[in-house]
Short mmCIF file of C-alpha atoms in Angstrom, two decimals:
data_model
loop_
_atom_site.label_atom_id
_atom_site.label_comp_id
_atom_site.label_asym_id
_atom_site.label_seq_id
_atom_site.Cartn_x
_atom_site.Cartn_y
_atom_site.Cartn_z
CA MET A 1 -227.74 72.45 28.45
CA ASP A 2 -230.18 74.87 26.91
CA GLY A 3 -227.93 77.92 26.89
CA SER A 4 -229.42 79.39 30.05
CA GLY A 5 -226.48 78.12 32.10
CA LYS A 6 -228.85 76.07 34.24
CA PRO A 7 -227.84 72.41 34.49
CA ILE A 8 -230.45 70.05 33.10
CA ASP A 9 -228.96 66.82 34.30
CA ASP A 10 -226.28 65.42 36.59
CA ARG A 11 -223.63 65.37 33.88
CA ASP A 12 -224.05 69.09 33.22
CA ALA A 13 -224.02 69.81 36.95
CA ALA A 14 -220.75 67.90 37.37
CA LEU A 15 -219.22 69.72 34.40
CA LEU A 16 -220.22 73.12 35.73
CA ALA A 17 -218.89 72.28 39.18
CA THR A 18 -215.40 71.58 37.84
CA TYR A 19 -215.15 74.18 35.06
CA ASP A 20 -213.11 77.20 36.10
CA GLY A 21 -212.19 78.78 32.76
CA PRO A 22 -213.36 82.01 31.16
CA PRO A 23 -217.07 82.26 30.35
CA ASP A 24 -218.19 82.02 26.75
CA TYR A 25 -217.69 85.28 24.84
CA ARG A 26 -221.44 85.41 24.21
CA VAL A 27 -221.97 86.71 27.77
CA VAL A 28 -220.08 89.91 26.87
CA GLY A 29 -222.49 92.85 27.00
CA ARG A 30 -223.79 93.93 23.60
CA HIS A 31 -224.45 97.67 23.82
CA GLY A 32 -225.68 99.74 20.91
CA ILE A 33 -222.31 100.35 19.21
CA PHE A 34 -220.76 96.93 19.82
CA PRO A 35 -219.51 95.38 16.55
CA GLU A 36 -221.47 92.54 15.00
CA MET A 37 -219.70 89.21 15.18
CA THR A 38 -220.09 85.91 13.45
CA HIS A 39 -219.98 82.56 15.18
CA ASP A 40 -216.32 82.08 14.21
CA GLU A 41 -215.26 85.57 15.28
CA VAL A 42 -216.74 84.88 18.71
CA GLU A 43 -214.91 81.55 18.88
CA ARG A 44 -211.64 83.26 17.90
CA PHE A 45 -211.95 85.50 20.98
CA ASN A 46 -212.90 82.47 23.07
CA PHE A 47 -209.72 80.72 21.96
CA LEU A 48 -207.61 83.78 22.80
CA ALA A 49 -209.19 84.15 26.25
CA HIS A 50 -208.30 80.52 26.93
CA MET A 51 -204.85 80.99 25.45
CA ASN A 52 -204.14 83.98 27.72
CA ARG A 53 -205.36 82.06 30.72
CA HIS A 54 -203.28 79.04 29.75
CA LEU A 55 -200.17 81.20 29.37
CA ALA A 56 -200.71 82.89 32.74
CA GLY A 57 -201.69 79.79 34.68
CA ARG A 58 -199.84 76.93 33.01
CA VAL A 59 -196.85 78.35 31.14
CA MET A 60 -195.70 81.35 33.15
CA PRO A 61 -195.01 79.38 36.37
CA GLY A 62 -192.38 77.53 34.33
CA VAL A 63 -190.51 80.80 33.86
CA LYS A 64 -190.09 81.07 37.62
CA ALA A 65 -188.97 77.46 37.74
CA ALA A 66 -186.44 78.07 34.96
CA PHE A 67 -185.24 81.22 36.73
CA ASP A 68 -184.70 79.39 40.00
CA ALA A 69 -183.14 76.30 38.39
CA ARG A 70 -180.81 77.67 35.76
CA VAL A 71 -180.86 81.47 35.48
CA ALA A 72 -180.33 82.69 39.04
CA PRO A 73 -177.87 80.12 40.49
CA GLY A 74 -174.37 81.51 40.78
CA LYS A 75 -175.43 85.03 39.84
CA SER A 76 -176.22 88.15 41.82
CA PHE A 77 -178.50 90.79 40.39
CA ASN A 78 -178.56 94.47 41.25
CA ASP A 79 -181.72 95.47 39.44
CA ARG A 80 -184.65 94.13 37.44
CA HIS A 81 -183.01 94.93 34.11
CA GLN A 82 -180.17 92.54 34.85
CA VAL A 83 -182.75 89.88 35.71
CA ARG A 84 -184.68 90.52 32.51
CA ARG A 85 -181.54 90.34 30.36
CA ALA A 86 -180.53 87.08 32.02
CA LEU A 87 -184.03 85.68 31.44
CA THR A 88 -183.90 86.51 27.75
CA GLN A 89 -181.14 83.88 27.41
CA ASP A 90 -183.34 81.12 28.81
CA PRO A 91 -185.22 78.97 26.28
CA TYR A 92 -188.29 78.64 28.49
CA TRP A 93 -188.61 82.41 28.91
CA GLN A 94 -188.12 82.64 25.15
CA VAL A 95 -190.97 80.29 24.30
CA TRP A 96 -193.31 81.83 26.88
CA SER A 97 -192.51 85.30 25.52
CA ALA A 98 -192.93 84.23 21.90
CA LEU A 99 -196.31 82.69 22.72
CA ARG A 100 -197.42 85.74 24.68
CA ARG A 101 -196.40 88.17 21.97
CA ASN A 102 -198.14 86.04 19.36
CA THR A 103 -201.30 85.83 21.44
CA MET A 104 -201.44 89.60 21.65
CA GLU A 105 -200.81 89.99 17.93
CA MET A 106 -203.52 87.42 17.20
CA ARG A 107 -205.91 89.25 19.50
CA GLN A 108 -205.28 92.44 17.54
CA GLN A 109 -205.67 90.64 14.24
CA ALA A 110 -208.96 89.10 15.36
CA GLY A 111 -210.34 92.44 16.56
CA ARG A 112 -209.17 94.31 13.47
CA TRP A 113 -210.79 91.74 11.21
CA VAL A 114 -214.09 92.16 13.05
CA THR A 115 -214.01 95.96 13.06
CA LEU A 116 -212.34 96.85 9.76
CA ARG A 117 -214.71 94.63 7.77
CA GLN A 118 -217.60 96.71 9.15
CA GLN A 119 -215.75 100.02 9.45
CA GLU A 120 -218.31 102.03 7.47
CA GLU A 121 -221.31 100.47 9.21
CA LEU A 122 -219.77 101.15 12.62
CA ALA A 123 -219.10 104.79 11.67
CA ALA A 124 -222.72 105.14 10.52
CA ARG A 125 -224.05 103.60 13.72
CA ALA A 126 -221.84 105.92 15.79
CA ALA A 127 -223.03 108.93 13.78
CA ALA A 128 -226.66 107.98 14.34
CA LEU A 129 -226.05 107.94 18.09
CA THR A 130 -223.80 111.02 18.39
CA ASP A 131 -224.26 113.48 15.50
CA GLY A 132 -225.30 116.89 16.79
CA ASP A 133 -224.95 115.80 20.40
CA PRO A 134 -223.23 118.58 22.41
CA ARG A 135 -221.71 115.90 24.63
CA LEU A 136 -219.19 115.08 21.90
CA VAL A 137 -216.60 117.87 21.63
CA LEU A 138 -213.96 117.08 19.01
CA ASP A 139 -210.93 119.18 18.08
CA PRO A 140 -209.53 118.21 14.65
CA THR A 141 -206.61 120.64 15.17
CA LEU A 142 -205.35 118.82 18.26
CA VAL A 143 -201.63 117.94 18.12
CA LEU A 144 -201.05 114.41 19.38
CA PRO A 145 -198.50 113.96 22.16
CA ARG A 146 -195.51 111.83 21.15
CA TYR A 147 -196.49 109.16 23.67
CA VAL A 148 -199.54 108.50 21.50
CA SER A 149 -198.31 109.26 17.99
CA SER A 150 -195.16 107.10 18.20
CA ILE A 151 -196.57 103.98 19.86
CA ASP A 152 -199.15 101.40 18.85
CA HIS A 153 -200.16 100.58 22.41
CA HIS A 154 -200.55 96.87 23.20
CA CYS A 155 -199.58 96.24 19.56
CA MET A 156 -202.87 97.73 18.33
CA PRO A 157 -202.01 99.12 14.87
CA GLY A 158 -203.13 102.75 14.71
CA SER A 159 -203.48 102.91 18.50
CA TYR A 160 -206.15 105.17 19.99
CA HIS A 161 -206.16 107.92 17.43
CA THR A 162 -205.99 106.61 13.84
CA GLU A 163 -209.11 107.22 11.74
CA TYR A 164 -209.80 104.88 8.84
CA GLY A 165 -212.59 107.01 7.36
CA PRO A 166 -215.02 109.81 8.20
CA GLY A 167 -216.49 109.42 11.68
CA ASP A 168 -214.40 106.29 12.24
CA VAL A 169 -214.64 104.24 15.45
CA ALA A 170 -212.94 101.01 14.31
CA ASN A 171 -210.03 100.96 16.75
CA ALA A 172 -212.29 101.82 19.66
CA ALA A 173 -214.60 98.95 18.70
CA ASN A 174 -211.55 96.72 18.38
CA TYR A 175 -210.25 97.73 21.80
CA ASP A 176 -213.67 97.22 23.41
CA SER A 177 -214.44 93.87 21.82
CA GLY A 178 -211.01 92.36 22.52
CA LEU A 179 -210.69 93.27 26.20
CA PHE A 180 -212.49 90.05 27.07
CA ALA A 181 -209.80 87.98 25.31
CA THR A 182 -206.86 89.93 26.76
CA THR A 183 -208.15 89.69 30.32
CA GLY A 184 -209.75 86.25 30.12
CA GLY A 185 -213.07 87.82 31.14
CA MET A 186 -211.63 89.39 34.29
CA LEU A 187 -213.15 92.82 33.61
CA GLY A 188 -216.74 91.61 33.46
CA ARG A 189 -219.69 91.98 31.12
CA TYR A 190 -219.01 95.54 29.94
CA SER A 191 -215.24 95.46 30.62
CA ASP A 192 -215.94 98.02 33.32
CA GLY A 193 -214.81 96.04 36.38
CA GLY A 194 -211.97 98.54 36.93
CA GLY A 195 -214.29 101.55 37.02
CA GLN A 196 -216.74 99.68 39.22
CA ALA A 197 -213.87 98.90 41.60
CA VAL A 198 -212.96 102.60 41.81
CA ALA A 199 -216.60 103.59 42.46
CA ARG A 200 -216.83 100.98 45.22
CA TRP A 201 -213.50 102.06 46.73
CA VAL A 202 -214.68 105.67 46.91
CA ALA A 203 -218.03 104.66 48.42
CA ARG A 204 -216.24 102.66 51.15
CA ASN A 205 -213.32 104.96 51.88
CA LEU A 206 -214.81 108.39 51.26
CA PRO A 207 -218.46 107.88 52.26
CA ASP A 208 -219.15 111.60 52.60
CA PHE A 209 -217.66 112.49 49.23
CA LYS A 210 -220.40 113.80 46.94
CA PRO A 211 -218.74 115.17 43.78
CA LYS A 212 -220.68 117.54 41.55
CA ARG A 213 -218.15 117.51 38.71
CA ILE A 214 -215.86 114.62 37.80
CA LEU A 215 -212.99 114.72 35.28
CA ASP A 216 -211.65 111.48 33.79
CA MET A 217 -208.27 111.96 32.12
CA GLY A 218 -207.23 109.63 29.32
CA CYS A 219 -210.67 108.05 29.16
CA GLY A 220 -210.15 105.95 26.03
CA LEU A 221 -213.53 104.56 25.06
CA GLY A 222 -214.87 105.42 28.52
CA HIS A 223 -215.34 101.94 29.94
CA ASN A 224 -213.66 102.94 33.21
CA VAL A 225 -215.52 106.23 33.63
CA LEU A 226 -219.10 105.05 33.04
CA PRO A 227 -219.27 103.27 36.43
CA LEU A 228 -218.34 106.58 38.10
CA ALA A 229 -221.09 108.38 36.17
CA GLN A 230 -223.52 105.62 37.17
CA ALA A 231 -222.46 105.75 40.83
CA PHE A 232 -222.92 109.55 40.90
CA PRO A 233 -225.86 110.16 38.55
CA GLU A 234 -226.28 113.75 39.78
CA ALA A 235 -222.68 114.59 38.87
CA GLU A 236 -221.57 116.14 35.61
CA VAL A 237 -218.78 113.97 34.20
CA VAL A 238 -216.20 115.11 31.66
CA ALA A 239 -214.10 112.43 29.95
CA VAL A 240 -211.02 113.61 28.02
CA ASP A 241 -208.84 111.80 25.53
CA VAL A 242 -206.80 112.61 22.41
CA GLY A 243 -208.36 109.90 20.23
CA ALA A 244 -211.44 110.99 18.26
CA PRO A 245 -212.51 107.39 17.43
CA MET A 246 -212.48 106.56 21.15
CA LEU A 247 -214.58 109.60 22.03
CA ARG A 248 -217.20 108.99 19.33
CA TYR A 249 -217.47 105.38 20.33
CA GLY A 250 -217.42 106.33 24.02
CA LEU A 251 -220.43 108.63 23.77
CA ALA A 252 -222.35 106.18 21.57
CA ARG A 253 -221.55 103.41 24.04
CA ALA A 254 -222.54 105.51 27.06
CA LYS A 255 -225.86 106.58 25.55
CA SER A 256 -226.79 103.09 24.48
CA LEU A 257 -226.09 101.91 28.04
CA GLY A 258 -228.37 104.65 29.38
CA VAL A 259 -225.58 106.79 30.86
CA GLU A 260 -226.44 110.40 30.01
CA ASN A 261 -224.21 112.47 32.32
CA VAL A 262 -220.86 112.18 30.51
CA THR A 263 -219.39 114.63 28.01
CA PHE A 264 -216.53 113.34 25.85
CA VAL A 265 -213.91 115.99 25.03
CA GLN A 266 -210.95 115.68 22.65
CA ALA A 267 -207.99 117.39 24.29
CA ASN A 268 -204.52 116.80 25.72
CA VAL A 269 -204.97 116.51 29.49
CA GLU A 270 -201.56 118.09 30.10
CA SER A 271 -203.28 121.46 29.59
CA LEU A 272 -207.03 122.03 29.77
CA PRO A 273 -207.47 125.83 29.65
CA GLN A 274 -211.15 125.38 28.73
CA PHE A 275 -211.78 124.44 32.37
CA ALA A 276 -211.40 127.02 35.14
CA ASP A 277 -209.28 126.63 38.27
CA GLY A 278 -211.06 124.52 40.87
CA SER A 279 -213.82 123.43 38.53
CA PHE A 280 -213.80 119.71 39.42
CA ASP A 281 -214.35 117.85 42.69
CA TRP A 282 -212.74 114.64 41.46
CA VAL A 283 -210.01 114.01 38.90
CA GLN A 284 -209.58 110.34 37.96
CA THR A 285 -207.08 108.45 35.83
CA THR A 286 -207.48 104.68 35.39
CA MET A 287 -204.66 102.75 33.73
CA PHE A 288 -203.62 105.95 31.97
CA LEU A 289 -200.40 107.29 33.51
CA HIS A 290 -198.34 104.41 32.10
CA GLU A 291 -199.34 105.54 28.60
CA THR A 292 -197.71 108.97 29.07
CA SER A 293 -194.19 110.24 29.87
CA TYR A 294 -192.28 111.81 32.74
CA SER A 295 -192.70 115.34 31.42
CA SER A 296 -196.38 114.72 30.67
CA MET A 297 -197.00 113.21 34.10
CA ARG A 298 -195.54 116.30 35.77
CA ARG A 299 -197.87 118.51 33.73
CA ILE A 300 -200.84 116.18 34.36
CA PHE A 301 -200.28 116.23 38.14
CA LYS A 302 -199.93 120.02 38.08
CA GLU A 303 -203.04 120.42 35.93
CA SER A 304 -205.10 118.08 38.12
CA HIS A 305 -204.10 120.16 41.16
CA ARG A 306 -205.18 123.36 39.40
CA LEU A 307 -208.49 121.89 38.27
CA LEU A 308 -209.48 120.54 41.68
CA SER A 309 -211.72 122.49 44.00
CA PRO A 310 -210.59 122.79 47.64
CA GLY A 311 -211.28 119.44 49.31
CA GLY A 312 -211.45 117.73 45.92
CA ILE A 313 -209.63 114.46 45.29
CA VAL A 314 -207.43 113.07 42.58
CA LEU A 315 -207.09 109.29 42.19
CA HIS A 316 -204.71 107.41 39.91
CA VAL A 317 -205.28 103.68 39.40
CA GLU A 318 -202.35 101.62 38.11
CA GLN A 319 -200.52 98.36 38.64
CA PRO A 320 -198.34 98.43 41.78
CA GLN A 321 -195.17 100.55 41.75
CA TYR A 322 -191.82 98.79 41.94
CA ASN A 323 -190.33 99.00 45.40
CA PRO A 324 -187.40 97.41 47.23
CA ALA A 325 -189.74 94.85 48.83
CA MET A 326 -190.83 93.52 45.44
CA PRO A 327 -188.57 90.65 44.30
CA LEU A 328 -186.42 91.51 41.28
CA PHE A 329 -187.86 88.50 39.41
CA GLU A 330 -191.37 89.89 39.85
CA GLN A 331 -190.21 93.34 38.76
CA ALA A 332 -188.56 91.88 35.64
CA MET A 333 -191.71 89.93 34.79
CA ARG A 334 -193.89 92.98 35.33
CA ASP A 335 -191.64 94.84 32.92
CA TRP A 336 -192.46 92.45 30.08
CA ASP A 337 -195.13 94.68 28.56
CA ALA A 338 -192.74 97.62 28.50
CA PHE A 339 -190.28 95.87 26.25
CA TYR A 340 -192.40 93.40 24.32
CA ASN A 341 -195.96 94.72 24.18
CA ALA A 342 -195.52 98.32 23.02
CA GLU A 343 -195.84 99.95 26.45
CA PRO A 344 -192.40 101.61 26.62
CA PHE A 345 -193.24 104.00 29.44
CA TRP A 346 -194.62 101.18 31.64
CA THR A 347 -191.19 100.45 33.16
CA LYS A 348 -190.38 104.11 33.85
CA MET A 349 -193.78 104.99 35.25
CA HIS A 350 -193.74 102.08 37.71
CA GLU A 351 -190.44 103.18 39.21
CA ALA A 352 -191.41 106.84 39.63
CA ASP A 353 -191.94 108.22 43.13
CA LEU A 354 -195.57 109.22 42.57
CA ASP A 355 -195.93 110.55 46.12
CA ALA A 356 -193.03 112.96 45.64
CA TRP A 357 -194.38 114.09 42.28
CA MET A 358 -197.82 114.71 43.73
CA VAL A 359 -196.27 116.84 46.46
CA GLN A 360 -194.24 118.73 43.84
CA ALA A 361 -197.49 119.40 42.00
CA GLY A 362 -198.88 121.16 45.10
CA PHE A 363 -200.62 118.44 47.12
CA ALA A 364 -199.85 118.31 50.84
CA LYS A 365 -197.89 115.24 51.89
CA GLU A 366 -200.40 114.42 54.62
CA SER A 367 -203.23 114.51 52.05
CA LEU A 368 -201.83 111.62 49.99
CA ILE A 369 -204.15 108.63 49.50
CA HIS A 370 -203.13 104.98 49.04
CA GLY A 371 -205.32 101.95 48.49
CA GLY A 372 -205.88 98.77 46.53
CA VAL A 373 -208.76 97.55 44.38
CA THR A 374 -209.70 94.46 42.37
CA ALA A 375 -212.12 94.32 39.46
CA VAL A 376 -215.79 94.15 40.43
CA VAL A 377 -217.62 91.64 38.24
CA ASP A 378 -220.80 89.56 38.20
CA LYS A 379 -219.34 86.56 40.04
CA SER A 380 -222.11 84.24 38.86
CA VAL A 381 -220.66 84.48 35.35
CA PHE A 382 -217.16 85.99 35.46
CA PRO A 383 -213.96 85.08 37.31
CA ASP A 384 -213.22 87.31 40.29
CA ALA A 385 -209.69 88.71 40.60
CA ALA A 386 -210.11 88.96 44.39
CA ASP A 387 -210.54 85.17 44.59
CA ASP A 388 -207.58 84.45 42.31
CA ASN A 389 -204.30 83.65 44.05
CA GLY A 390 -202.42 83.39 40.75
CA GLU A 391 -200.10 86.16 39.60
CA ASP A 392 -200.04 87.44 36.05
CA TYR A 393 -197.32 90.03 36.72
CA GLY A 394 -198.97 93.18 35.52
CA ARG A 395 -202.18 91.95 33.95
CA LYS A 396 -204.11 90.76 36.96
CA ALA A 397 -207.26 92.80 37.54
CA ALA A 398 -205.86 94.09 40.85
CA TRP A 399 -204.57 97.63 41.09
CA HIS A 400 -203.15 100.28 43.39
CA VAL A 401 -204.81 103.59 44.07
CA VAL A 402 -202.53 106.58 44.53
CA GLY A 403 -204.13 109.95 45.07
CA ALA A 404 -204.46 113.09 47.13
CA ARG A 405 -207.01 115.48 48.48
CA LYS A 406 -206.54 119.16 47.72
CA GLU A 407 -206.19 121.35 50.77
CA ILE A 408 -209.08 123.51 51.87
CA VAL A 409 -207.41 126.90 52.19
CA MET B 1 -214.83 98.27 0.53
CA SER B 2 -214.64 97.31 4.17
CA ILE B 3 -213.94 93.67 3.34
CA GLN B 4 -210.97 94.64 1.16
CA MET B 5 -209.79 97.00 3.89
CA ALA B 6 -210.04 94.21 6.43
CA LEU B 7 -208.23 91.70 4.22
CA ALA B 8 -205.39 94.16 3.66
CA GLY B 9 -205.22 95.72 7.09
CA ALA B 10 -206.39 93.28 9.74
CA SER B 11 -202.94 91.70 10.00
CA ALA B 12 -201.07 95.03 9.98
CA LYS B 13 -197.83 95.35 11.87
CA PRO B 14 -197.90 97.62 14.92
CA THR B 15 -195.25 100.36 15.03
CA GLY B 16 -192.02 99.56 16.81
CA LYS B 17 -189.32 97.04 16.16
CA ARG B 18 -190.74 93.58 16.76
CA PRO B 19 -188.92 91.80 19.57
CA HIS B 20 -187.52 88.35 18.80
CA PHE B 21 -187.43 85.70 21.48
CA LEU B 22 -186.34 82.43 19.89
CA GLU B 23 -182.91 81.50 18.56
CA SER B 24 -183.78 82.28 14.97
CA TRP B 25 -186.35 84.35 13.17
CA GLU B 26 -187.24 81.25 11.19
CA ALA B 27 -188.34 79.51 14.36
CA GLU B 28 -190.20 82.61 15.49
CA ARG B 29 -192.04 82.84 12.20
CA ALA B 30 -192.96 79.17 12.23
CA MET B 31 -194.36 79.48 15.74
CA SER B 32 -196.48 82.48 14.73
CA ILE B 33 -197.97 80.56 11.86
CA ALA B 34 -198.51 77.48 13.97
CA MET B 35 -200.29 79.40 16.70
CA ALA B 36 -202.56 81.13 14.21
CA LEU B 37 -203.36 77.73 12.75
CA ALA B 38 -204.04 76.36 16.21
CA GLY B 39 -206.52 79.18 16.79
CA GLU B 40 -208.25 78.59 13.50
CA LEU B 41 -208.45 74.86 14.16
CA VAL B 42 -210.17 75.54 17.48
CA VAL B 43 -212.59 77.93 15.78
CA THR B 44 -213.39 75.32 13.16
CA ARG B 45 -213.81 72.63 15.77
CA GLN B 46 -216.28 74.81 17.68
CA ARG B 47 -218.22 75.54 14.53
CA LEU B 48 -218.44 71.84 13.75
CA ASP B 49 -219.60 71.23 17.26
CA THR B 50 -222.31 73.87 16.88
CA LEU B 51 -223.45 72.35 13.62
CA GLU B 52 -223.42 68.80 14.83
CA ARG B 53 -225.44 69.66 17.90
CA LEU B 54 -228.03 71.58 15.89
CA LEU B 55 -228.29 68.88 13.25
CA ALA B 56 -228.49 66.11 15.77
CA ALA B 57 -231.16 67.94 17.73
CA LYS B 58 -233.25 68.31 14.62
CA GLY B 59 -232.38 64.94 13.10
CA LEU B 60 -231.77 66.74 9.81
CA VAL B 61 -228.60 65.76 7.99
CA SER B 62 -226.82 62.48 7.45
CA ARG B 63 -223.06 62.09 7.07
CA ASP B 64 -223.51 60.91 3.46
CA GLU B 65 -225.17 64.18 2.50
CA ILE B 66 -222.18 66.14 3.87
CA GLU B 67 -219.68 63.98 1.96
CA SER B 68 -221.47 64.44 -1.38
CA PHE B 69 -222.16 68.18 -1.04
CA THR B 70 -221.42 70.34 -4.15
CA PRO B 71 -221.50 74.14 -3.78
CA THR B 72 -223.13 76.48 -6.32
CA LYS B 73 -220.96 79.12 -8.00
CA ALA B 74 -221.98 81.75 -5.44
CA GLU B 75 -221.48 79.32 -2.60
CA ALA B 76 -218.03 78.50 -3.96
CA ALA B 77 -217.21 82.24 -4.09
CA GLU B 78 -218.29 82.62 -0.48
CA ARG B 79 -216.10 79.73 0.52
CA GLY B 80 -213.25 81.17 -1.56
CA LEU B 81 -213.48 84.47 0.29
CA TRP B 82 -213.30 82.56 3.55
CA ASN B 83 -210.09 80.98 2.28
CA GLN B 84 -208.63 84.41 1.53
CA GLU B 85 -209.52 85.62 5.01
CA PHE B 86 -207.97 82.48 6.45
CA LEU B 87 -204.70 82.92 4.59
CA ALA B 88 -204.39 86.61 5.50
CA ARG B 89 -204.77 85.66 9.15
CA VAL B 90 -202.47 82.64 9.17
CA LEU B 91 -199.73 84.42 7.22
CA ARG B 92 -199.96 87.63 9.27
CA VAL B 93 -196.35 87.34 10.41
CA VAL B 94 -195.09 87.21 6.83
CA GLN B 95 -197.06 90.36 5.94
CA GLN B 96 -195.61 92.14 8.94
CA GLU B 97 -192.09 91.09 7.99
CA ALA B 98 -192.63 92.76 4.62
CA GLU B 99 -194.09 95.90 6.21
CA ALA B 100 -191.10 96.09 8.54
CA LEU B 101 -188.74 96.30 5.56
CA THR B 102 -189.92 99.82 4.80
CA ALA B 103 -190.77 100.98 8.34
CA THR B 104 -188.46 103.31 10.24
CA ASP B 105 -189.12 101.88 13.68
CA ASP B 106 -187.32 102.86 16.82
CA SER B 107 -186.84 100.46 19.71
CA SER B 108 -189.08 100.54 22.77
CA GLU B 109 -186.02 101.22 24.92
CA ASN B 110 -185.05 104.30 22.90
CA ILE B 111 -188.60 105.68 23.03
CA ALA B 112 -188.75 105.06 26.78
CA GLU B 113 -185.50 106.95 27.26
CA GLU B 114 -186.78 109.81 25.13
CA LEU B 115 -190.08 110.02 26.99
CA ALA B 116 -188.25 110.03 30.31
CA ARG B 117 -186.18 113.07 29.38
#
């Protein structure tokens, strides 16, 4: 093979026909603020992508087998916590969990090595792309919510907010570069398959919806919001997060990808007094609510209702909520990240009655929106979650949409 | 500066009490080291593969030349730094165990309960 992916003889063609693993890391999109990587650093991420896939496809099914064969017999469970505690006594669950935790820690180590060793260069590159740009609005006085300050999400030391030097972007670069490994390539070339899925869902389900202003809450490094900005190039997009490194990196990333209609604002989305009532047509959160807390969620729902114009929509994209129809084993497995991957609110958020909370925040019950999306990727190169019948209990690139449309008074 | 920062900080422990899964911490620690080694072995294998393919394509280097290679002082330093990086990565779990001795971590369950209040 010559690197083009085109088979040059029968042997290559046969190999390509049977290979169903993650693509090589070198297909990941290299935008203008992406960290430089050596051959070995790329191969480290390749190994981890394969390791994650192996754990999901080859090891995890054994947990179900162990549950059926020696954990469940003779017992009756009332809730998922009882199932999880019973599983923790099983040696197969133990080894799967130990491997999964280690794989995540190794992914963080690999990404931190790549980004900390070039921390100053990355900061300089970010500054060159963002200094003086009014689309980066930072607030050094911002007080971090406890759900950020007390947790290193997904075991990423320093989480979204820690700055390792002036103008730092290291953790954002780490997050961005490692998504490929964590998801086994399921989020596509620019790790934006989730945002693309939301844009496609809106185009299909709300064809007449033409937002002028879009607010993305908890944007992180903005990989989920850029597809919305690209799908609605006439719209003004505001992306808000508490982490300054994420926002710097986010704007640099957006500009280098040619996306010019997004402003990155450092603020706590529980209260955004800088924006007037009804000043947005669309409020979006993508894989964000599970990073917050009950009290924050109530404020976020209330604030999104205030910020929406009449007829505007709010959409929250998350993994599916627990419900009585979901087997307790599946619920317990989906809870793994809450207890073992530094996502403590994950378990609470997925049992909340989001519909009721949206109604409490002021949305009419009949205006509630429900849907489902899977990551949109370049299927010629990346695996497609919609074609995948496997279940990764909380990590599959398939999500629920829960939202509402604000009443036109 | 960044290299020293990366050597010291790349293997840092995330906040929160680390969950244990296996019967003993000794087993857990050994698995962590083994998995890191497995990853590094794969990386090395891929690098060898890259090299061998390039060399073969160009007909450049014989096996004898590889066996008798002697690095210069600077080359040896470069290789030494690689060894340091390797050890920091493979012994990550030991570093984190030390960091945990002085950390005041709460459990994920306690934080979840607090956030739900």
